[in-house]
PDB file of C-alpha atoms in Angstrom:
ATOM      1  CA  MET A 609      97.765  37.439 127.034  1.00 45.00           C
ATOM      2  CA  GLU A 610      96.913  39.813 124.051  1.00 50.00           C
ATOM      3  CA  THR A 611      94.092  40.574 122.204  1.00 51.00           C
ATOM      4  CA  LYS A 612      93.140  43.187 119.509  1.00 56.00           C
ATOM      5  CA  VAL A 613      90.273  45.552 120.621  1.00 57.00           C
ATOM      6  CA  ASN A 614      88.875  48.936 118.862  1.00 64.00           C
ATOM      7  CA  ILE A 615      89.314  51.792 121.654  1.00 67.00           C
ATOM      8  CA  THR A 616      92.090  54.118 122.251  1.00 72.00           C
ATOM      9  CA  GLU A 617      94.241  54.634 125.044  1.00 71.00           C
ATOM     10  CA  GLU A 618      92.992  57.808 125.968  1.00 74.00           C
ATOM     11  CA  LYS A 619      89.021  56.307 125.937  1.00 73.00           C
ATOM     12  CA  LEU A 620      90.596  53.021 128.408  1.00 69.00           C
ATOM     13  CA  ARG A 621      92.374  55.256 130.737  1.00 73.00           C
ATOM     14  CA  ALA A 622      88.811  57.311 131.245  1.00 75.00           C
ATOM     15  CA  LEU A 623      86.541  53.959 131.704  1.00 72.00           C
ATOM     16  CA  GLU A 624      87.075  53.076 135.779  1.00 71.00           C
ATOM     17  CA  THR A 625      87.067  49.170 134.952  1.00 72.00           C
ATOM     18  CA  VAL A 626      87.176  47.047 132.267  1.00 71.00           C
ATOM     19  CA  GLU A 627      85.771  43.570 131.757  1.00 73.00           C
ATOM     20  CA  VAL A 628      88.100  41.320 129.976  1.00 74.00           C
ATOM     21  CA  ILE A 629      87.548  37.359 128.815  1.00 74.00           C
ATOM     22  CA  VAL A 630      90.417  35.290 130.190  1.00 74.00           C
ATOM     23  CA  GLU A 631      90.601  31.492 128.533  1.00 74.00           C
ATOM     24  CA  THR A 632      92.988  28.966 130.407  1.00 74.00           C
ATOM     25  CA  GLU A 633      94.967  26.447 129.185  1.00 74.00           C
ATOM     26  CA  ALA A 634      93.364  23.270 129.177  1.00 74.00           C
ATOM     27  CA  GLN A 635      94.735  21.300 132.466  1.00 72.00           C
ATOM     28  CA  ALA A 636      93.392  17.589 133.987  1.00 71.00           C
ATOM     29  CA  GLY A 637      92.490  17.754 137.762  1.00 68.00           C
ATOM     30  CA  MET A 638      92.169  21.253 138.356  1.00 72.00           C
ATOM     31  CA  SER A 639      90.510  21.115 142.015  1.00 84.00           C
ATOM     32  CA  GLY A 640      90.410  24.201 144.773  1.00 88.00           C
ATOM     33  CA  ILE A 641      88.082  26.672 143.668  1.00 88.00           C
ATOM     34  CA  SER A 642      84.615  26.922 145.222  1.00 91.00           C
ATOM     35  CA  ILE A 643      81.660  28.488 143.316  1.00 91.00           C
ATOM     36  CA  SER A 644      78.539  30.280 143.649  1.00 94.00           C
ATOM     37  CA  GLY A 645      75.499  32.017 142.086  1.00 94.00           C
ATOM     38  CA  GLY A 646      74.251  30.575 139.065  1.00 90.00           C
ATOM     39  CA  GLY A 647      71.013  30.649 137.296  1.00 90.00           C
ATOM     40  CA  LYS A 648      70.329  34.281 135.706  1.00 91.00           C
ATOM     41  CA  ASP A 649      72.433  36.202 138.368  1.00 91.00           C
ATOM     42  CA  GLY A 650      75.501  33.397 136.455  1.00 93.00           C
ATOM     43  CA  LEU A 651      77.901  31.497 138.377  1.00 93.00           C
ATOM     44  CA  PHE A 652      81.368  33.047 139.762  1.00 94.00           C
ATOM     45  CA  ILE A 653      84.420  32.095 141.706  1.00 91.00           C
ATOM     46  CA  SER A 654      84.019  32.295 145.325  1.00 94.00           C
ATOM     47  CA  ASP A 655      87.235  31.147 146.658  1.00 93.00           C
ATOM     48  CA  VAL A 656      90.407  29.709 145.170  1.00 90.00           C
ATOM     49  CA  LEU A 657      92.159  27.405 147.858  1.00 91.00           C
ATOM     50  CA  LYS A 658      95.694  28.301 148.549  1.00 90.00           C
ATOM     51  CA  ASP A 659      98.455  25.797 147.114  1.00 88.00           C
ATOM     52  CA  SER A 660      95.437  24.247 145.123  1.00 88.00           C
ATOM     53  CA  PRO A 661      95.970  22.838 141.433  1.00 84.00           C
ATOM     54  CA  ALA A 662      94.002  25.237 140.454  1.00 84.00           C
ATOM     55  CA  ALA A 663      95.796  27.852 142.488  1.00 85.00           C
ATOM     56  CA  LYS A 664      99.061  26.869 140.992  1.00 83.00           C
ATOM     57  CA  ASN A 665      98.087  26.164 137.337  1.00 81.00           C
ATOM     58  CA  LEU A 666      95.358  28.906 136.582  1.00 81.00           C
ATOM     59  CA  PRO A 667      94.971  32.879 136.867  1.00 82.00           C
ATOM     60  CA  LEU A 668      91.846  32.557 138.823  1.00 85.00           C
ATOM     61  CA  GLN A 669      90.410  34.702 140.932  1.00 87.00           C
ATOM     62  CA  GLU A 670      87.913  35.345 143.630  1.00 91.00           C
ATOM     63  CA  GLY A 671      84.969  37.241 141.959  1.00 91.00           C
ATOM     64  CA  ASP A 672      85.820  35.581 137.933  1.00 91.00           C
ATOM     65  CA  GLN A 673      82.613  34.596 136.166  1.00 91.00           C
ATOM     66  CA  ILE A 674      82.499  31.308 134.972  1.00 89.00           C
ATOM     67  CA  ILE A 675      81.474  31.818 131.455  1.00 89.00           C
ATOM     68  CA  SER A 676      81.374  28.574 129.934  1.00 88.00           C
ATOM     69  CA  ALA A 677      83.827  25.746 130.440  1.00 86.00           C
ATOM     70  CA  ARG A 678      85.626  23.112 127.873  1.00 87.00           C
ATOM     71  CA  VAL A 679      85.584  19.480 128.762  1.00 90.00           C
ATOM     72  CA  TYR A 680      87.927  17.470 126.493  1.00 90.00           C
ATOM     73  CA  PHE A 681      86.768  13.750 125.544  1.00 93.00           C
ATOM     74  CA  GLU A 682      90.285  12.666 124.723  1.00 91.00           C
ATOM     75  CA  ASN A 683      90.437   9.495 126.275  1.00 92.00           C
ATOM     76  CA  ILE A 684      87.355   9.749 128.096  1.00 94.00           C
ATOM     77  CA  LYS A 685      85.518   6.279 129.075  1.00 96.00           C
ATOM     78  CA  TYR A 686      82.235   6.381 127.574  1.00 96.00           C
ATOM     79  CA  GLU A 687      79.804   6.221 130.544  1.00 96.00           C
ATOM     80  CA  ASP A 688      81.853   9.745 131.802  1.00 95.00           C
ATOM     81  CA  ALA A 689      80.744  10.900 128.435  1.00 94.00           C
ATOM     82  CA  LEU A 690      77.550   9.916 128.355  1.00 95.00           C
ATOM     83  CA  LYS A 691      77.223  11.364 132.105  1.00 95.00           C
ATOM     84  CA  ILE A 692      78.240  14.648 130.982  1.00 93.00           C
ATOM     85  CA  LEU A 693      76.250  15.149 127.594  1.00 93.00           C
ATOM     86  CA  GLN A 694      73.401  13.994 130.088  1.00 94.00           C
ATOM     87  CA  TYR A 695      73.819  16.613 132.654  1.00 92.00           C
ATOM     88  CA  ALA A 696      73.992  18.827 130.002  1.00 91.00           C
ATOM     89  CA  GLU A 697      71.248  18.544 127.812  1.00 90.00           C
ATOM     90  CA  HIS A 698      69.068  21.235 129.515  1.00 90.00           C
ATOM     91  CA  TYR A 699      71.680  23.890 128.436  1.00 89.00           C
ATOM     92  CA  LYS A 700      72.861  25.677 125.569  1.00 89.00           C
ATOM     93  CA  VAL A 701      76.375  23.557 124.219  1.00 88.00           C
ATOM     94  CA  SER A 702      78.420  23.904 121.134  1.00 87.00           C
ATOM     95  CA  TYR A 703      80.712  20.839 119.792  1.00 85.00           C
ATOM     96  CA  CYS A 704      84.412  20.803 118.555  1.00 84.00           C
ATOM     97  CA  LEU A 705      84.081  17.931 115.835  1.00 83.00           C
ATOM     98  CA  LYS A 706      86.135  16.316 113.630  1.00 83.00           C
ATOM     99  CA  ARG A 707      85.080  15.008 110.418  1.00 80.00           C
ATOM    100  CA  THR A 708      86.339  13.254 107.422  1.00 80.00           C
ATOM    101  CA  VAL A 709      85.560  14.605 104.018  1.00 78.00           C
ATOM    102  CA  PRO A 710      86.129  14.058 100.591  1.00 80.00           C
ATOM    103  CA  SER A 711      89.031  16.241  99.241  1.00 79.00           C
ATOM    104  CA  SER A 712      87.010  17.576  96.382  1.00 79.00           C
ATOM    105  CA  ASP A 713      84.969  19.046  99.062  1.00 80.00           C
ATOM    106  CA  VAL A 714      87.854  21.309 100.324  1.00 80.00           C
ATOM    107  CA  THR A 715      89.064  24.189  98.436  1.00 82.00           C
ATOM    108  CA  VAL A 716      91.786  26.662  99.454  1.00 81.00           C
ATOM    109  CA  SER A 717      92.100  30.523  98.501  1.00 78.00           C
ATOM    110  CA  PRO A 718      95.372  31.279  97.128  1.00 79.00           C
ATOM    111  CA  SER A 719      94.618  34.893  98.177  1.00 79.00           C
ATOM    112  CA  SER A 720      94.278  34.393 101.887  1.00 76.00           C
ATOM    113  CA  GLY A 721      95.104  30.326 102.232  1.00 71.00           C
ATOM    114  CA  THR A 722      91.845  29.888 103.735  1.00 78.00           C
ATOM    115  CA  VAL A 723      90.388  26.569 103.401  1.00 73.00           C
ATOM    116  CA  GLU A 724      86.359  26.416 102.040  1.00 77.00           C
ATOM    117  CA  VAL A 725      84.302  23.175 103.161  1.00 75.00           C
ATOM    118  CA  LYS A 726      81.380  22.432 101.627  1.00 73.00           C
ATOM    119  CA  SER A 727      79.431  20.303 103.868  1.00 63.00           C
ATOM    120  CA  PRO A 728      75.936  20.966 106.207  1.00 59.00           C
ATOM    121  CA  ARG A 729      75.599  24.214 107.295  1.00 54.00           C
ATOM    122  CA  ALA A 730      77.354  25.802 110.246  1.00 49.00           C
ATOM    123  CA  LYS A 731      76.218  28.559 112.081  1.00 48.00           C
ATOM    124  CA  MET A 732      79.696  30.379 111.966  1.00 47.00           C
ATOM    125  CA  PRO A 733      83.162  29.369 111.112  1.00 47.00           C
ATOM    126  CA  LYS A 734      85.797  28.445 113.107  1.00 48.00           C
ATOM    127  CA  MET A 735      89.453  26.892 113.334  1.00 45.00           C
ATOM    128  CA  VAL A 736      89.940  23.726 112.588  1.00 44.00           C
ATOM    129  CA  SER A 737      92.873  21.295 113.326  1.00 43.00           C
ATOM    130  CA  TRP A 738      93.220  18.769 110.283  1.00 43.00           C
ATOM    131  CA  ALA A 739      95.965  16.390 109.098  1.00 42.00           C
ATOM    132  CA  TYR A 740      97.111  17.040 105.523  1.00 40.00           C
ATOM    133  CA  ARG A 741      98.063  13.596 103.827  1.00 38.00           C
ATOM    134  CA  GLY A 742     100.125  14.743 101.068  1.00 40.00           C
ATOM    135  CA  SER A 743     101.642  12.022 100.432  1.00 37.00           C
ATOM    136  CA  ARG A 744     101.389   8.592 101.776  1.00 38.00           C
ATOM    137  CA  SER A 745     104.427   8.501 103.970  1.00 37.00           C
ATOM    138  CA  ARG A 746     103.734  12.081 105.668  1.00 38.00           C
ATOM    139  CA  GLU A 747     101.392  13.107 108.015  1.00 38.00           C
ATOM    140  CA  THR A 748     101.401  16.191 108.843  1.00 37.00           C
ATOM    141  CA  SER A 749      98.886  18.632 111.106  1.00 38.00           C
ATOM    142  CA  HIS A 750      97.894  22.517 110.334  1.00 37.00           C
ATOM    143  CA  ARG A 751      95.700  24.624 112.147  1.00 38.00           C
ATOM    144  CA  ILE A 752      94.158  26.000 109.772  1.00 39.00           C
ATOM    145  CA  ASP A 753      91.079  28.763 108.517  1.00 39.00           C
ATOM    146  CA  PHE A 754      87.943  27.660 106.912  1.00 43.00           C
ATOM    147  CA  SER A 755      84.326  29.072 106.190  1.00 40.00           C
ATOM    148  CA  VAL A 756      81.528  26.694 105.178  1.00 42.00           C
ATOM    149  CA  LEU A 757      79.469  27.010 101.673  1.00 41.00           C
ATOM    150  CA  ASP A 758      76.373  26.492 101.376  1.00 37.00           C
TER     151      ASP A 758
END
């Protein structure tokens, strides 16, 4: 895992501890963890069961704070999605959405290669995965940066 940070090696070594954010790969059926805490104190992993799917497939450690969890809605049953969304309605939630827009609402910056999309205002630009249909016989997927125009 490599992340760019703005700190010198000397300053880093002077610190006793450093907080890092660890993002795991998407996995299904990751049972085998116990959690504790909640509320203002945060939610923490209190135990990772040895030889469990979580222990084998995720870099989890006792004491890790769970900042957020993503639930992917690919092939999810309607009832399950509804329950998840209902349980989450009292908490801070962000969504990853796919939307079809007219190609006239999309422009590509020649200098940076970023894509700008005219649409309802978003709070912050994110990465977007989209399908480019340049010809009728070929469809390729691209992962691109985009920003939203006013």
